[in-house]
Amino acid sequence: MKPKIIVHGGASNSNKNEPERQKDVIDACKIGYEVLLEKDAVDAVEITIQNLESSAHLNAGVGSYLQLDGRVRMDASIMKDDLSTGAVIGIEDVEHPISVARRVMETTQHVILSGPLATEFAHSEGFPRYDPRTRPKINLWMEIMEEFRQKTTYEQIFHVDKYFKEKKYSLGTVGCVAIDAKGNIAAGTSTGGLKMNVPGRVGDSGIIGAGTYCSKFGGVSCTGHGEKILILVLGKQVINFLKHKKAPNAMDAVRYGIEELNSLPAEGGLICIDKDGNIGYDYNTKFMTMHYIE
Ligand code: ASP
């Protein structure tokens, strides 16, 4: 099998900072491809997402959006085609949530660790403490909080998402799918969530079957409106399109996936590789930062 890798840096209706985001996505994809030539698909997915998490231009790891209370809480998940999988939700103070997700997969009997105890798990496993907040994201948070304070009261904080519906928020999660020379497939997704998330909110990226899914039929990483992706169980649906032969290849599978989003409607994007090594990607936003090597 010819090794292949596809990477996304989020779907969005704004192309603000697109050249920087595109560069970081291409660089991460190239690094991941080098690893893919030597190692397994899961290693390539982890290294690629680590690189994306280190980019201040993307919304995962370093550079994640701050939540309403000024803290960064991140979600990540990783999955292999033998159905082994791990995820973290609401993790803080680490640089690479994707690697903690992999550690959950490989060293525990569980699939998901969440909240402060996921952070504690990471630190007890030797992941260094790391504050992922960047100055531009802190400034953005301060700006929005000021505007929010003028329009509403702090008591309405749990309804701030309704307030933000008036504005188009930008997305920016990262994800990767790879197939190695042995035909092993792996997929992963990592995010800082939506801009100004209500603390405690859970999106799709850390939920297996929603933001990430992988089986012997293919692997997929989703980006977009997390609540809607959760409702659709979109990752699993895309792979089911392949499994049940509704879609003959990854490109058709993601197209059906986007039809599901359109039916709600909801915005987002998908990347996929099927068992035959076909690459698929599609989105219904104006832009999706992405790159692939085959
Ligand atoms: N899906 C992510 C979330 O809802 C956001 C994104 O893809 O940008 O947390």
Short mmCIF file of N, CA, C and O in Angstrom, two decimals, residues 1-4 36 39-45 79-82 177-187 214-216 218-219 273-275 277:
data_model
loop_
_atom_site.label_atom_id
_atom_site.label_comp_id
_atom_site.label_asym_id
_atom_site.label_seq_id
_atom_site.Cartn_x
_atom_site.Cartn_y
_atom_site.Cartn_z
N MET A 1 0.85 -1.20 0.00
CA MET A 1 0.00 0.00 0.00
C MET A 1 0.88 1.25 0.00
O MET A 1 1.87 1.31 0.72
N LYS A 2 0.50 2.22 -0.83
CA LYS A 2 1.24 3.48 -0.86
C LYS A 2 0.81 4.33 0.35
O LYS A 2 -0.39 4.59 0.51
N PRO A 3 1.75 4.74 1.23
CA PRO A 3 1.35 5.54 2.39
C PRO A 3 0.72 6.87 1.96
O PRO A 3 1.17 7.49 0.99
N LYS A 4 -0.32 7.26 2.68
CA LYS A 4 -1.01 8.52 2.36
C LYS A 4 -1.40 9.22 3.65
O LYS A 4 -1.71 8.55 4.65
N LEU A 36 5.42 8.60 8.48
CA LEU A 36 4.60 7.53 7.89
C LEU A 36 5.44 6.57 7.04
O LEU A 36 5.14 5.38 6.94
N LYS A 39 7.26 4.59 10.04
CA LYS A 39 6.53 4.00 11.17
C LYS A 39 5.07 3.73 10.82
O LYS A 39 4.67 3.83 9.67
N ASP A 40 4.27 3.47 11.87
CA ASP A 40 2.85 3.15 11.66
C ASP A 40 1.99 4.40 11.49
O ASP A 40 2.38 5.49 11.92
N ALA A 41 0.80 4.19 10.94
CA ALA A 41 -0.13 5.30 10.71
C ALA A 41 -0.40 6.07 11.99
O ALA A 41 -0.45 7.31 11.99
N VAL A 42 -0.54 5.36 13.12
CA VAL A 42 -0.88 6.05 14.38
C VAL A 42 0.25 6.98 14.81
O VAL A 42 0.00 8.06 15.38
N ASP A 43 1.50 6.58 14.54
CA ASP A 43 2.64 7.46 14.88
C ASP A 43 2.59 8.73 14.04
O ASP A 43 2.84 9.83 14.53
N ALA A 44 2.29 8.56 12.76
CA ALA A 44 2.22 9.72 11.86
C ALA A 44 1.09 10.67 12.28
O ALA A 44 1.27 11.89 12.30
N VAL A 45 -0.05 10.09 12.66
CA VAL A 45 -1.19 10.93 13.07
C VAL A 45 -0.82 11.71 14.33
O VAL A 45 -1.06 12.92 14.44
N MET A 79 -7.70 7.21 17.12
CA MET A 79 -8.28 5.87 16.93
C MET A 79 -7.54 5.11 15.83
O MET A 79 -7.13 5.71 14.83
N LYS A 80 -7.38 3.80 16.05
CA LYS A 80 -6.74 2.94 15.05
C LYS A 80 -7.79 2.01 14.43
O LYS A 80 -8.86 1.82 14.99
N ASP A 81 -7.42 1.40 13.31
CA ASP A 81 -8.43 0.60 12.60
C ASP A 81 -8.75 -0.73 13.30
O ASP A 81 -9.66 -1.44 12.88
N ASP A 82 -8.01 -1.05 14.38
CA ASP A 82 -8.39 -2.24 15.17
C ASP A 82 -9.38 -1.85 16.26
O ASP A 82 -9.66 -2.64 17.17
N VAL A 177 -5.69 12.03 9.14
CA VAL A 177 -5.94 10.61 8.87
C VAL A 177 -4.77 10.10 8.03
O VAL A 177 -4.28 10.81 7.14
N ALA A 178 -4.30 8.89 8.34
CA ALA A 178 -3.16 8.34 7.58
C ALA A 178 -3.35 6.85 7.35
O ALA A 178 -4.01 6.16 8.14
N ILE A 179 -2.76 6.37 6.26
CA ILE A 179 -2.69 4.92 5.99
C ILE A 179 -1.23 4.60 5.70
O ILE A 179 -0.56 5.32 4.94
N ASP A 180 -0.70 3.57 6.36
CA ASP A 180 0.73 3.27 6.19
C ASP A 180 0.93 2.15 5.16
O ASP A 180 -0.03 1.63 4.57
N ALA A 181 2.20 1.78 4.95
CA ALA A 181 2.54 0.81 3.90
C ALA A 181 1.89 -0.55 4.15
O ALA A 181 1.61 -1.29 3.21
N LYS A 182 1.63 -0.86 5.43
CA LYS A 182 0.99 -2.16 5.75
C LYS A 182 -0.53 -2.09 5.60
O LYS A 182 -1.22 -3.08 5.83
N GLY A 183 -1.05 -0.89 5.31
CA GLY A 183 -2.50 -0.73 5.16
C GLY A 183 -3.19 -0.39 6.47
O GLY A 183 -4.41 -0.33 6.54
N ASN A 184 -2.40 -0.15 7.55
CA ASN A 184 -3.01 0.29 8.82
C ASN A 184 -3.50 1.71 8.67
O ASN A 184 -2.80 2.56 8.11
N ILE A 185 -4.70 1.96 9.22
CA ILE A 185 -5.28 3.31 9.16
C ILE A 185 -5.38 3.86 10.59
O ILE A 185 -5.64 3.10 11.53
N ALA A 186 -5.18 5.17 10.74
CA ALA A 186 -5.42 5.83 12.04
C ALA A 186 -5.97 7.22 11.77
O ALA A 186 -5.75 7.81 10.71
N ALA A 187 -6.72 7.72 12.76
CA ALA A 187 -7.30 9.07 12.64
C ALA A 187 -7.25 9.76 13.99
O ALA A 187 -7.27 9.10 15.04
N CYS A 214 -12.45 5.41 13.28
CA CYS A 214 -11.57 4.63 12.41
C CYS A 214 -11.89 3.15 12.57
O CYS A 214 -12.05 2.67 13.69
N SER A 215 -12.00 2.46 11.46
CA SER A 215 -12.16 1.00 11.50
C SER A 215 -11.44 0.46 10.27
O SER A 215 -10.84 1.23 9.51
N LYS A 216 -11.54 -0.83 10.02
CA LYS A 216 -10.83 -1.38 8.86
C LYS A 216 -11.41 -0.86 7.53
O LYS A 216 -10.81 -1.06 6.48
N GLY A 218 -12.02 2.46 7.06
CA GLY A 218 -11.48 3.80 6.81
C GLY A 218 -11.38 4.61 8.08
O GLY A 218 -11.82 4.17 9.16
N GLY A 219 -10.79 5.82 7.96
CA GLY A 219 -10.67 6.71 9.11
C GLY A 219 -11.17 8.09 8.72
O GLY A 219 -11.06 8.50 7.56
N ILE A 273 -9.73 8.73 4.79
CA ILE A 273 -9.02 7.79 3.90
C ILE A 273 -9.71 6.45 4.04
O ILE A 273 -9.99 6.00 5.16
N ASP A 274 -10.03 5.81 2.92
CA ASP A 274 -10.69 4.50 3.00
C ASP A 274 -9.67 3.37 2.94
O ASP A 274 -8.47 3.60 2.77
N LYS A 275 -10.14 2.13 3.08
CA LYS A 275 -9.25 0.97 3.19
C LYS A 275 -8.41 0.74 1.93
O LYS A 275 -7.36 0.12 1.97
N GLY A 277 -7.07 3.17 0.32
CA GLY A 277 -6.12 4.29 0.23
C GLY A 277 -6.68 5.49 -0.53
O GLY A 277 -5.92 6.42 -0.83
#
